C-alpha cells in the first residue's frame, strides 16, 4: 500500500489501496478494492478505524498475568508488507517490554495464494495468520478445523477481551454463530461524518511541471485527460505518459489493477447498483457491465495512442515504484496518502518540488460525474489463531492487550513524554517525529513502527479526534486533495456488496476461480487490442467462456450473499 503516513495525518493507515480498500478478494466494491502491492485498505480510507471498544474496569487485565518472554509466529498475507516485520522499531519493542511477547511475522516467498494454499494443504501452519477476512481460504481454515474460534479462547482465557468488542462487529463477522477472527479496521456508522475525509479510490495525479508546461488545461472529463496526455507525450517524449500499477485479478479484484478504480468510477458510476438484478436473483459480474468495460476500452485507446506502455501489465511493484520515485510518469496512480507522504517528499528532495504530483479531480465520462463508493470499512485482515499454536492462551491474552486502550495508544503513539505529549486532551507526536514522518515516511516507519506492530487496530475517540486534527494541520495539501474528491463519495454500506464471493471450496467458488482466471488472461488482450474490432472480439470470447464455465451459478450465490450481507447489517 505503501506505506502509510503519520498517525496524525491519515491516521496511521494500516494499501492499498483501498478501497480496496474492500479487500483483495472483495470484488463487491469496485471503488475500494483493498490490498494493493504495498498498500492497505486504510490507505484507501485515509482514516482510523471507528469501531468502538473500551477497556473494562475492575479486575486486572488477563494479559498482565504472565509477561515472561514469549514468541509466536504469524503469516501475513501480503508479500509487500516488509514494513510490518518486527525488528527493533519503537512500537514493537514497547509491546515486548510490556507483555513479554514478540511476533515472528513472516511473508510469503513468491505468490501469496500459492504460499497460503500450500500451508493449508500440508497442515504446516504458523501459530497465527493475518488474512483478509473475506479471502476464500478463510472457509477452508474454518471448515477443516484448523483455527480456534475467538469465543472459545476468550471465554477460557481472556474474558475481558470479549467485553471490549463492538457488538455490530461481532454480529457481522460471526460465521455459524462463532467469531473465528478479530478483524483489523472495522468501522462504525459515524465514519462518513467524522474523522479524516475518505478517499475510497486510488486517484490519478499529474506531474506538476509537465501540467504547467502544456498550459494547465482543464481536466474535467476523460477526453480532457486523453488530450492532455497527448500534449505531454509530444513535449516530454522521454517521460511515460501513464503510470498504473500491476494487473492481478486474484489480488486486486475485477478491476485487475487498483489504478483502474479511478476510471471505473467515472465510466460506471452506478456499477454497484446495476450489478444487483433482483428480478433474476443474481449479482452480475462487473464484466457484464458496459460502463465497466468502457473503462478498459479507454485504456486500450491510451495504448493505441502510444500513451500506455505494455510493460506496465507485467511490471513488478518495485519497477513501478522506481519510476514513480524518479517522476518518470506524466500521470501516475497511487494511494492518496502514499503520494503525499512517501513519493512526493522523495521527489522533492531528489528532483525538486516542481516535479511533484498534483491530484486530478474526479473525471466525467459520457457526461456523467464519477461516484466513489465510500463506506465504513467492514474490516481488512482478520487475526486467526491456528490449532498449531503452541500456546493459544498466551496469544489470546496478547490480543486482549492489543485491543485495549493501552495497547492501542502504545501501538499508535508510544510513550507519553518520550514520543508524544497530550495537547488539549489529545495525543500529539513530538515535533521531531512529526518532521521525520513528513520528510521521510519510510524512515519514520522503520524507526518507530507505529500502527505496524499488532495490526489489531480499532477506534477510540481520543486518537480518532487527534487524527482528524493532525491531518488537516500537518497535511494541508493532502487534506485539500481529499476534500476535492470527497464530493463524489456516496455511502454504499446499505447496498450489501461487501462480501460476495462464494466459498472457494464450494462448486460455485471453483467456478468463480475459473472466471477470475479467464478475466485475468483477457485484460491484456483488451488493453493491447489493435482495433475496436479486436477489442470487441476478445470481449465477446471472454463472455462466452465465462458462461460456459457456469458463471451464472456463481452470480446466484453472490445474490444470496448480498442478501446475507444486508441482513447482517440490519438493512431492510
Coordinates of C-alpha atoms in Angstrom, one line a residue:
X1 CA 0.0 0.0 0.0
X2 CA 3.0 1.5 0.9
X3 CA 3.0 2.8 3.1
X4 CA 1.1 4.9 5.4
X5 CA 1.7 8.3 6.6
X6 CA 1.8 9.8 10.0
X7 CA -0.7 8.8 12.6
X8 CA -1.9 12.2 12.9
X9 CA -2.4 12.6 9.2
X10 CA -4.1 9.7 7.6
X11 CA -4.5 8.2 10.9
X12 CA -1.8 5.8 10.6
X13 CA -3.1 3.9 7.7
X14 CA -2.5 0.4 8.4
X15 CA -2.6 -0.3 0.9
X16 CA -3.9 -0.3 -0.5
X17 CA -5.4 0.8 -1.8
X18 CA -8.3 1.0 -1.0
X19 CA -10.9 0.5 -1.2
X20 CA -9.5 -1.7 -1.6
X21 CA -9.8 -0.7 0.1
X22 CA -12.7 -3.6 0.5
X23 CA -10.1 -6.4 0.3
X24 CA -8.2 -8.1 -2.3
X25 CA -10.9 -10.7 -2.6
X26 CA -13.8 -8.3 -2.0
X27 CA -14.9 -7.7 -5.5
X28 CA -18.2 -6.4 -4.4
X29 CA -16.9 -2.9 -4.0
X30 CA -15.0 -2.0 -7.1
X31 CA -14.3 1.5 -5.9
X32 CA -12.4 0.5 -2.9
X33 CA -10.7 -2.8 -3.6
X34 CA -8.1 -3.3 -0.9
X35 CA -4.7 -4.7 -0.6
X36 CA -2.6 -3.4 -3.3
X37 CA 1.0 -4.3 -3.6
X38 CA 2.5 -2.5 -0.7
X39 CA -0.8 -0.8 0.3
X40 CA -3.5 -1.4 2.7
X41 CA -7.1 -0.5 2.9
X42 CA -6.5 2.1 5.5
X43 CA -4.6 3.9 2.9
X44 CA -7.8 3.9 0.8
X45 CA -9.8 5.1 3.7
X46 CA -7.3 7.7 4.9
X47 CA -8.6 7.3 8.4
X48 CA -8.5 5.4 11.6
X49 CA -11.0 2.6 12.1
X50 CA -14.0 3.7 14.0
X51 CA -15.3 0.7 15.8
X52 CA -16.0 1.2 19.4
X53 CA -14.4 -0.9 22.2
X54 CA -13.3 0.1 25.6
X55 CA -11.3 -1.3 28.4
X56 CA -13.1 -3.0 31.2
X57 CA -12.8 -1.5 34.7
X58 CA -12.0 -3.6 37.7
X59 CA -10.0 -6.8 37.7
X60 CA -6.5 -6.9 36.4
X61 CA -6.3 -7.5 32.7
X62 CA -5.7 -11.1 31.7
X63 CA -2.6 -10.2 29.7
X64 CA -0.8 -9.0 32.8
X65 CA -0.9 -12.4 34.5
X66 CA 2.2 -13.5 32.5
X67 CA 4.7 -11.2 31.0
X68 CA 7.6 -13.6 30.7
X69 CA 9.4 -13.8 27.3
X70 CA 7.2 -15.5 24.6
X71 CA 7.4 -15.6 20.8
X72 CA 4.7 -16.6 18.4
X73 CA 4.8 -17.0 14.7
X74 CA 2.5 -15.2 12.2
X75 CA 2.0 -15.4 8.5
X76 CA 0.9 -12.1 6.9
X77 CA -1.0 -12.4 3.7
X78 CA 0.7 -9.7 1.5
X79 CA 4.3 -10.2 0.5
X80 CA 4.7 -6.5 0.0
X81 CA 4.5 -5.8 3.8
X82 CA 8.1 -5.7 4.8
X83 CA 7.4 -2.7 7.0
X84 CA 5.3 -4.8 9.2
X85 CA 8.1 -7.2 10.1
X86 CA 9.1 -7.0 13.8
X87 CA 12.7 -5.7 14.0
X88 CA 13.8 -3.1 16.5
X89 CA 11.1 -0.5 15.9
X90 CA 9.9 1.6 18.9
X91 CA 6.3 0.2 18.9
X92 CA 7.4 -3.4 18.6
X93 CA 10.0 -3.0 21.5
X94 CA 7.4 -1.3 23.6
X95 CA 4.9 -4.1 23.1
X96 CA 7.5 -6.7 24.1
X97 CA 8.7 -4.6 27.1
X98 CA 5.1 -4.6 28.5
X99 CA 3.8 -8.0 27.5
X100 CA 7.0 -10.1 27.0
X101 CA 5.6 -11.1 23.6
X102 CA 7.5 -10.9 20.3
X103 CA 5.8 -11.6 16.9
X104 CA 7.8 -13.6 14.4
X105 CA 5.9 -12.3 11.4
X106 CA 6.6 -13.9 8.1
X107 CA 5.8 -13.1 4.5
X108 CA 5.2 -15.4 1.5
X109 CA 8.1 -16.3 -0.7
X110 CA 6.5 -15.8 -4.1
X111 CA 2.8 -15.8 -4.7
X112 CA 0.7 -15.3 -1.6
X113 CA -2.2 -17.5 -2.7
X114 CA 0.1 -20.4 -3.6
X115 CA 2.0 -20.0 -0.4
X116 CA -1.1 -19.9 1.7
X117 CA -2.8 -22.9 -0.1
X118 CA 0.4 -24.9 0.3
X119 CA 0.4 -24.3 4.0
X120 CA -3.2 -25.3 4.3
X121 CA -2.9 -28.4 2.2
X122 CA 0.1 -29.6 4.2
X123 CA -1.3 -28.5 7.6
X124 CA 2.0 -26.8 8.3
X125 CA 0.5 -23.6 9.7
X126 CA 2.2 -20.9 11.9
X127 CA 0.7 -20.0 15.3
X128 CA -1.3 -17.2 13.9
X129 CA -2.4 -15.8 10.5
X130 CA -3.3 -12.3 9.3
X131 CA -5.5 -12.9 6.3
X132 CA -8.2 -10.9 4.5
X133 CA -11.4 -11.8 6.3
X134 CA -13.2 -12.5 3.0
X135 CA -10.5 -14.4 1.3
X136 CA -11.9 -17.8 0.1
X137 CA -9.2 -19.6 2.1
X138 CA -10.9 -18.5 5.3
X139 CA -13.6 -21.1 5.0
X140 CA -11.0 -23.7 4.3
X141 CA -9.4 -22.9 7.6
X142 CA -12.7 -22.9 9.5
X143 CA -14.3 -26.0 7.8
X144 CA -11.1 -28.0 8.2
X145 CA -10.9 -27.3 11.9
X146 CA -7.6 -25.6 11.6
X147 CA -8.3 -22.4 13.6
X148 CA -9.7 -21.7 17.1
X149 CA -12.8 -19.7 17.5
X150 CA -12.2 -16.4 19.4
X151 CA -15.2 -17.2 21.6
X152 CA -13.7 -20.4 22.8
X153 CA -10.4 -18.8 23.7
X154 CA -11.8 -15.6 25.2
X155 CA -14.3 -17.5 27.4
X156 CA -11.5 -19.6 28.8
X157 CA -8.5 -17.3 29.0
X158 CA -9.4 -13.6 28.2
X159 CA -13.0 -12.7 29.2
X160 CA -12.0 -9.1 29.4
X161 CA -11.4 -9.0 25.7
X162 CA -14.9 -10.2 25.0
X163 CA -16.4 -7.2 26.7
X164 CA -14.3 -4.8 24.6
X165 CA -15.7 -6.0 21.2
X166 CA -18.2 -3.9 19.3
X167 CA -21.5 -5.9 19.1
X168 CA -22.0 -4.9 15.5
X169 CA -18.6 -6.2 14.6
X170 CA -19.2 -9.5 16.3
X171 CA -22.6 -9.9 14.6
X172 CA -21.2 -9.1 11.1
X173 CA -18.1 -11.2 11.3
X174 CA -19.5 -14.3 13.1
X175 CA -19.7 -17.4 11.0
X176 CA -22.0 -20.2 12.1
X177 CA -22.6 -18.4 15.3
X178 CA -18.9 -18.0 16.2
X179 CA -16.3 -15.3 15.9
X180 CA -13.3 -17.0 14.3
X181 CA -11.0 -14.0 13.9
X182 CA -10.6 -10.4 15.1
X183 CA -10.9 -8.0 12.2
X184 CA -8.4 -5.3 11.8
X185 CA -10.0 -1.9 10.9
X186 CA -13.8 -2.3 11.4
X187 CA -15.6 1.0 11.4
X188 CA -18.9 2.2 12.8
X189 CA -21.8 4.2 11.4
X190 CA -20.4 7.6 12.1
X191 CA -17.4 7.1 9.9
X192 CA -18.7 9.1 6.9
X193 CA -19.5 12.1 9.0
X194 CA -16.4 12.2 11.3
X195 CA -12.7 11.9 11.1
X196 CA -10.4 12.3 8.1
X197 CA -12.1 12.7 4.7
X198 CA -12.4 9.3 3.0
X199 CA -10.7 8.7 -0.3
X200 CA -12.0 5.3 -1.4
X201 CA -10.3 5.1 -4.7
X202 CA -6.7 5.4 -5.9
X203 CA -6.6 8.8 -7.6
X204 CA -4.6 9.7 -10.6
X205 CA -2.0 12.5 -10.4
X206 CA -0.3 14.8 -12.9
X207 CA 3.3 15.8 -12.6
X208 CA 3.2 19.5 -11.8
X209 CA 5.8 20.9 -14.1
X210 CA 4.5 18.9 -17.1
X211 CA 1.0 20.0 -16.5
X212 CA 2.1 23.6 -16.3
X213 CA 4.2 23.2 -19.4
X214 CA 1.3 22.0 -21.5
X215 CA -0.8 25.0 -20.4
X216 CA -2.5 23.7 -17.4
X217 CA -5.6 22.6 -19.4
X218 CA -8.9 21.8 -17.8
X219 CA -9.1 18.2 -16.7
X220 CA -12.8 17.7 -16.2
X221 CA -13.5 14.7 -18.5
X222 CA -11.8 11.6 -19.6
X223 CA -11.4 13.2 -23.0
X224 CA -9.6 16.2 -21.4
X225 CA -7.2 13.7 -19.8
X226 CA -6.6 11.9 -23.1
X227 CA -5.8 15.2 -24.8
X228 CA -3.5 16.4 -22.0
X229 CA -1.5 13.2 -22.2
X230 CA -1.0 13.6 -25.9
X231 CA 0.4 17.0 -25.3
X232 CA 2.6 15.7 -22.5
X233 CA 4.0 13.0 -24.8
X234 CA 4.7 15.5 -27.5
X235 CA 6.5 17.9 -25.2
X236 CA 8.2 15.2 -23.0
X237 CA 8.9 12.2 -25.2
X238 CA 11.2 10.6 -22.7
X239 CA 8.6 10.5 -19.9
X240 CA 6.0 7.7 -19.8
X241 CA 2.6 9.4 -20.2
X242 CA 0.7 6.9 -17.9
X243 CA 1.8 5.0 -14.8
X244 CA -0.6 2.4 -13.3
X245 CA 0.2 -0.5 -11.0
X246 CA 0.3 -4.1 -11.9
X247 CA -2.8 -6.1 -13.0
X248 CA -3.7 -9.2 -11.0
X249 CA -7.4 -10.1 -10.6
X250 CA -6.7 -12.5 -7.7
X251 CA -5.1 -9.8 -5.6
X252 CA -6.8 -6.6 -6.8
X253 CA -10.4 -7.6 -7.6
X254 CA -12.1 -7.5 -11.0
X255 CA -10.6 -4.1 -11.8
X256 CA -7.4 -6.0 -12.3
X257 CA -5.3 -3.1 -11.1
X258 CA -6.3 -0.8 -8.2
X259 CA -5.4 2.0 -10.5
X260 CA -8.4 1.2 -12.7
X261 CA -10.9 2.1 -10.0
X262 CA -10.5 5.8 -10.7
X263 CA -11.6 5.2 -14.3
X264 CA -14.2 2.6 -13.5
X265 CA -15.9 5.0 -11.1
X266 CA -16.1 7.5 -14.0
X267 CA -17.3 5.2 -16.7
X268 CA -19.6 3.1 -14.4
X269 CA -20.7 5.4 -11.6
X270 CA -23.7 3.3 -10.8
X271 CA -21.9 -0.1 -11.1
X272 CA -22.8 -1.5 -7.7
X273 CA -26.5 -0.8 -8.0
X274 CA -26.5 -2.0 -11.6
X275 CA -25.0 -5.4 -10.7
X276 CA -27.9 -6.2 -8.4
X277 CA -30.6 -7.9 -10.5
X278 CA -33.5 -8.6 -8.1
X279 CA -35.8 -9.9 -10.8
X280 CA -33.2 -12.6 -11.8
X281 CA -31.9 -13.1 -8.3
X282 CA -28.3 -12.6 -9.3
X283 CA -25.5 -10.2 -8.7
X284 CA -23.8 -9.9 -12.1
X285 CA -20.1 -10.0 -12.5
X286 CA -18.9 -6.4 -13.3
X287 CA -17.5 -7.6 -16.6
X288 CA -21.1 -7.7 -18.0
X289 CA -21.5 -4.0 -17.3
X290 CA -21.0 -1.7 -20.3
X291 CA -19.5 1.1 -18.3
X292 CA -17.1 -1.2 -16.6
X293 CA -15.8 -2.5 -19.9
X294 CA -15.7 1.1 -21.3
X295 CA -13.0 1.9 -18.7
X296 CA -10.9 -0.9 -20.3
X297 CA -11.8 0.4 -23.7
X298 CA -10.4 3.8 -22.6
X299 CA -7.1 2.1 -21.5
X300 CA -7.0 0.5 -25.0
X301 CA -7.4 3.9 -26.5
X302 CA -4.4 5.1 -24.4
X303 CA -2.4 2.2 -25.7
X304 CA -3.4 2.8 -29.3
X305 CA -2.4 6.4 -29.0
X306 CA 1.1 5.5 -27.7
X307 CA 0.3 6.7 -24.2
X308 CA 0.3 3.3 -22.3
X309 CA 3.4 1.2 -22.1
X310 CA 2.5 -2.5 -22.4
X311 CA 5.3 -3.3 -19.9
X312 CA 3.0 -1.9 -17.2
X313 CA 1.0 -5.1 -17.5
X314 CA 3.9 -7.2 -16.2
X315 CA 5.9 -4.7 -14.1
X316 CA 6.7 -5.8 -10.6
X317 CA 5.8 -3.4 -7.8
X318 CA 9.5 -2.4 -7.4
X319 CA 9.8 -1.4 -11.1
X320 CA 6.7 0.8 -10.9
X321 CA 7.9 2.4 -7.7
X322 CA 11.3 3.1 -9.0
X323 CA 9.9 5.0 -12.0
X324 CA 7.4 6.8 -9.7
X325 CA 10.2 7.9 -7.3
X326 CA 12.0 9.2 -10.4
X327 CA 8.9 11.1 -11.5
X328 CA 9.1 9.3 -14.8
X329 CA 5.4 9.3 -15.5
X330 CA 3.3 12.3 -16.6
X331 CA 0.3 10.9 -14.8
X332 CA 0.5 8.2 -12.1
X333 CA -1.9 6.4 -9.9
X334 CA -1.2 5.9 -6.2
X335 CA -3.0 5.9 -2.9
X336 CA -3.5 9.5 -1.8
X337 CA -1.6 9.1 1.4
X338 CA 1.3 7.3 -0.2
X339 CA 1.7 10.0 -2.8
X340 CA 1.7 12.9 -0.3
X341 CA 3.8 11.3 2.4
X342 CA 6.1 8.9 0.5
X343 CA 6.6 9.7 -3.1
X344 CA 6.2 13.5 -3.3
X345 CA 8.6 14.1 -0.4
X346 CA 11.2 11.9 -2.0
X347 CA 10.7 13.5 -5.4
X348 CA 11.0 17.0 -3.9
X349 CA 14.3 16.1 -2.0
X350 CA 15.9 14.5 -5.0
X351 CA 14.5 16.1 -8.1
X352 CA 12.9 19.3 -6.9
X353 CA 9.4 20.5 -5.8
X354 CA 8.4 21.3 -9.4
X355 CA 8.3 17.6 -10.3
X356 CA 5.9 16.6 -7.5
X357 CA 2.5 15.2 -8.4
X358 CA -0.8 17.1 -8.1
X359 CA -4.2 15.4 -7.7
X360 CA -6.5 15.1 -10.7
X361 CA -10.1 15.9 -9.7
X362 CA -13.0 13.5 -10.5
X363 CA -13.3 12.9 -14.2
X364 CA -16.6 12.9 -16.0
X365 CA -17.2 10.2 -18.7
X366 CA -20.1 10.2 -21.1
X367 CA -21.5 13.3 -19.4
X368 CA -21.8 11.7 -16.0
X369 CA -20.0 12.7 -12.8
X370 CA -18.0 9.9 -11.1
X371 CA -19.3 8.2 -8.0
X372 CA -16.9 6.8 -5.4
X373 CA -18.3 4.0 -3.2
X374 CA -17.4 5.2 0.2
X375 CA -18.4 3.2 3.2
X376 CA -17.1 2.4 6.6
X377 CA -14.7 -0.5 6.3
X378 CA -16.0 -3.9 7.3
X379 CA -12.5 -4.8 8.3
X380 CA -9.3 -5.6 6.5
X381 CA -7.4 -8.6 7.6
X382 CA -8.5 -11.0 10.3
X383 CA -6.3 -12.2 13.1
X384 CA -6.6 -16.0 13.3
X385 CA -5.1 -18.3 15.9
X386 CA -4.4 -21.8 14.4
X387 CA -4.7 -25.2 16.1
X388 CA -0.9 -25.4 15.6
X389 CA -0.4 -22.6 18.1
X390 CA 1.9 -23.8 20.9
X391 CA 0.3 -21.5 23.5
X392 CA -3.1 -20.2 22.3
X393 CA -3.7 -18.9 25.9
X394 CA -0.8 -16.5 25.7
X395 CA -1.7 -15.4 22.2
X396 CA -5.4 -14.5 23.0
X397 CA -4.2 -12.6 26.1
X398 CA -1.8 -10.7 23.9
X399 CA -4.7 -9.9 21.6
X400 CA -6.5 -8.5 24.6
X401 CA -3.6 -6.1 25.3
X402 CA -3.5 -5.1 21.6
X403 CA -7.3 -4.4 21.6
X404 CA -7.2 -2.4 24.9
X405 CA -7.0 1.3 25.1
X406 CA -3.5 0.9 26.5
X407 CA -2.4 -1.3 23.6
X408 CA -3.9 1.0 21.0
X409 CA -2.1 4.0 22.4
X410 CA 1.2 2.1 22.6
X411 CA 0.9 0.9 19.0
X412 CA -0.1 4.4 17.7
X413 CA 1.9 6.8 19.8
X414 CA 4.4 5.0 22.0
X415 CA 5.3 6.6 25.4
X416 CA 3.9 9.8 26.7
X417 CA 6.6 12.3 27.3
X418 CA 9.1 10.4 25.1
X419 CA 7.4 10.1 21.7
X420 CA 4.2 12.1 22.3
X421 CA 2.6 14.7 24.5
X422 CA -1.1 15.3 25.4
X423 CA -2.2 18.6 23.9
X424 CA -5.7 19.8 24.8
X425 CA -6.6 16.3 25.8
X426 CA -5.4 14.6 22.6
X427 CA -2.1 12.8 21.9
X428 CA 0.4 14.5 19.5
X429 CA 3.8 13.3 18.4
X430 CA 6.9 15.1 19.4
X431 CA 7.8 17.7 16.8
X432 CA 10.9 15.8 15.6
X433 CA 8.8 12.7 15.0
X434 CA 6.2 14.7 13.0
X435 CA 9.1 16.2 11.0
X436 CA 10.5 12.8 10.2
X437 CA 7.2 11.4 9.2
X438 CA 6.6 14.2 6.7
X439 CA 10.1 14.3 5.4
X440 CA 10.9 10.6 5.1
X441 CA 7.9 8.4 5.8
X442 CA 9.9 5.2 5.2
X443 CA 12.5 6.2 7.8
X444 CA 9.6 7.1 10.2
X445 CA 8.1 3.6 9.8
X446 CA 11.5 1.9 10.1
X447 CA 12.4 3.7 13.3
X448 CA 9.0 3.8 15.1
X449 CA 6.7 1.2 13.6
X450 CA 3.7 3.0 14.8
X451 CA 0.5 1.2 13.7
X452 CA 2.6 -1.7 12.3
X453 CA 3.1 -3.7 15.4
X454 CA 0.0 -5.7 16.5
X455 CA -2.2 -5.0 13.4
X456 CA -5.3 -5.1 15.6
X457 CA -6.4 -1.6 15.2
X458 CA -9.7 -0.2 16.3
X459 CA -11.2 3.2 17.0
X460 CA -11.2 5.3 20.1
X461 CA -12.4 8.9 20.3
X462 CA -9.1 10.2 21.6
X463 CA -6.9 9.0 18.8
X464 CA -9.6 9.4 16.1
X465 CA -10.1 13.1 17.1
X466 CA -6.3 13.5 17.1
X467 CA -6.0 12.0 13.7
X468 CA -8.5 14.4 12.2
X469 CA -6.9 17.4 13.9
X470 CA -3.4 16.5 12.8
X471 CA -4.3 15.5 9.2
X472 CA -5.6 19.0 8.5
X473 CA -2.9 20.7 10.4
X474 CA 0.1 18.7 9.1
X475 CA -1.0 17.8 5.6
X476 CA -3.0 20.8 4.2
X477 CA -2.2 19.9 0.6
X478 CA -3.4 16.3 1.1
X479 CA -6.4 17.5 3.1
X480 CA -7.4 19.8 0.2
X481 CA -7.0 17.0 -2.3
X482 CA -9.2 14.7 -0.2
X483 CA -11.9 17.4 0.1
X484 CA -11.7 17.8 -3.7
X485 CA -12.6 14.2 -4.3
X486 CA -14.9 13.8 -1.3
X487 CA -17.9 15.4 -3.1
X488 CA -18.1 12.4 -5.4
X489 CA -18.4 9.9 -2.5
X490 CA -21.6 8.0 -1.8
X491 CA -22.5 5.7 1.1
X492 CA -22.5 2.2 -0.3
X493 CA -22.9 0.5 3.1
X494 CA -26.6 -0.4 2.7
X495 CA -26.2 -1.9 -0.8
X496 CA -24.9 -5.1 0.8
X497 CA -22.0 -5.7 -1.5
X498 CA -19.2 -6.2 1.0
X499 CA -18.7 -9.9 0.9
X500 CA -19.9 -11.5 -2.3
X501 CA -17.5 -14.2 -3.4
X502 CA -18.6 -17.8 -3.0
X503 CA -16.7 -20.1 -0.6
X504 CA -13.7 -21.1 -2.6
X505 CA -14.1 -24.8 -1.8
X506 CA -17.8 -24.8 -3.0
X507 CA -18.7 -25.7 -6.6
X508 CA -19.6 -22.1 -7.2
X509 CA -16.3 -21.0 -5.6
X510 CA -14.5 -23.2 -8.1
X511 CA -16.5 -21.5 -10.9
X512 CA -15.6 -18.1 -9.5
X513 CA -11.9 -19.0 -9.6
X514 CA -12.2 -20.0 -13.2
X515 CA -14.0 -16.8 -14.1
X516 CA -11.3 -14.7 -12.4
X517 CA -8.6 -16.7 -14.2
X518 CA -10.3 -16.1 -17.5
X519 CA -10.7 -12.4 -16.8
X520 CA -7.1 -12.1 -15.7
X521 CA -6.0 -13.5 -19.1
X522 CA -8.4 -11.3 -21.0
X523 CA -7.4 -8.0 -19.6
X524 CA -4.1 -7.8 -21.5
X525 CA -5.9 -8.8 -24.7
X526 CA -8.4 -5.9 -24.3
X527 CA -5.9 -3.3 -23.4
X528 CA -3.4 -4.3 -26.2
X529 CA -6.1 -4.7 -28.9
X530 CA -5.0 -3.1 -32.2
X531 CA -8.5 -2.1 -33.2
X532 CA -12.1 -1.8 -31.9
X533 CA -12.9 -5.0 -33.7
X534 CA -10.1 -6.9 -31.9
X535 CA -11.3 -5.5 -28.6
X536 CA -14.9 -6.5 -29.2
X537 CA -13.9 -10.0 -30.4
X538 CA -11.7 -10.6 -27.3
X539 CA -14.5 -9.4 -25.0
X540 CA -17.2 -11.5 -26.8
X541 CA -14.9 -14.5 -26.5
X542 CA -14.4 -13.9 -22.8
X543 CA -18.2 -13.7 -22.1
X544 CA -18.7 -16.9 -24.0
X545 CA -16.1 -18.7 -22.0
X546 CA -17.3 -17.2 -18.7
X547 CA -20.8 -18.5 -19.4
X548 CA -19.5 -21.9 -20.4
X549 CA -17.8 -22.5 -17.0
X550 CA -21.1 -21.7 -15.2
X551 CA -20.8 -18.0 -14.2
X552 CA -24.5 -17.6 -13.6
X553 CA -24.3 -20.2 -10.8
X554 CA -21.8 -18.1 -9.0
X555 CA -23.8 -15.0 -9.7
X556 CA -26.8 -16.6 -8.0
X557 CA -24.7 -17.4 -4.9
X558 CA -23.4 -13.8 -4.9
X559 CA -27.0 -12.6 -4.8
X560 CA -27.7 -14.8 -1.7
X561 CA -24.5 -13.4 -0.1
X562 CA -25.7 -9.9 -1.0
X563 CA -28.9 -10.6 0.9
X564 CA -27.0 -12.1 3.9
X565 CA -24.7 -9.0 4.0
X566 CA -27.7 -6.7 4.2
X567 CA -29.2 -8.9 6.9
X568 CA -26.0 -8.8 9.0
X569 CA -26.0 -5.0 8.7
X570 CA -29.7 -4.8 9.6
X571 CA -30.6 -3.2 6.3
X572 CA -34.3 -3.5 5.4

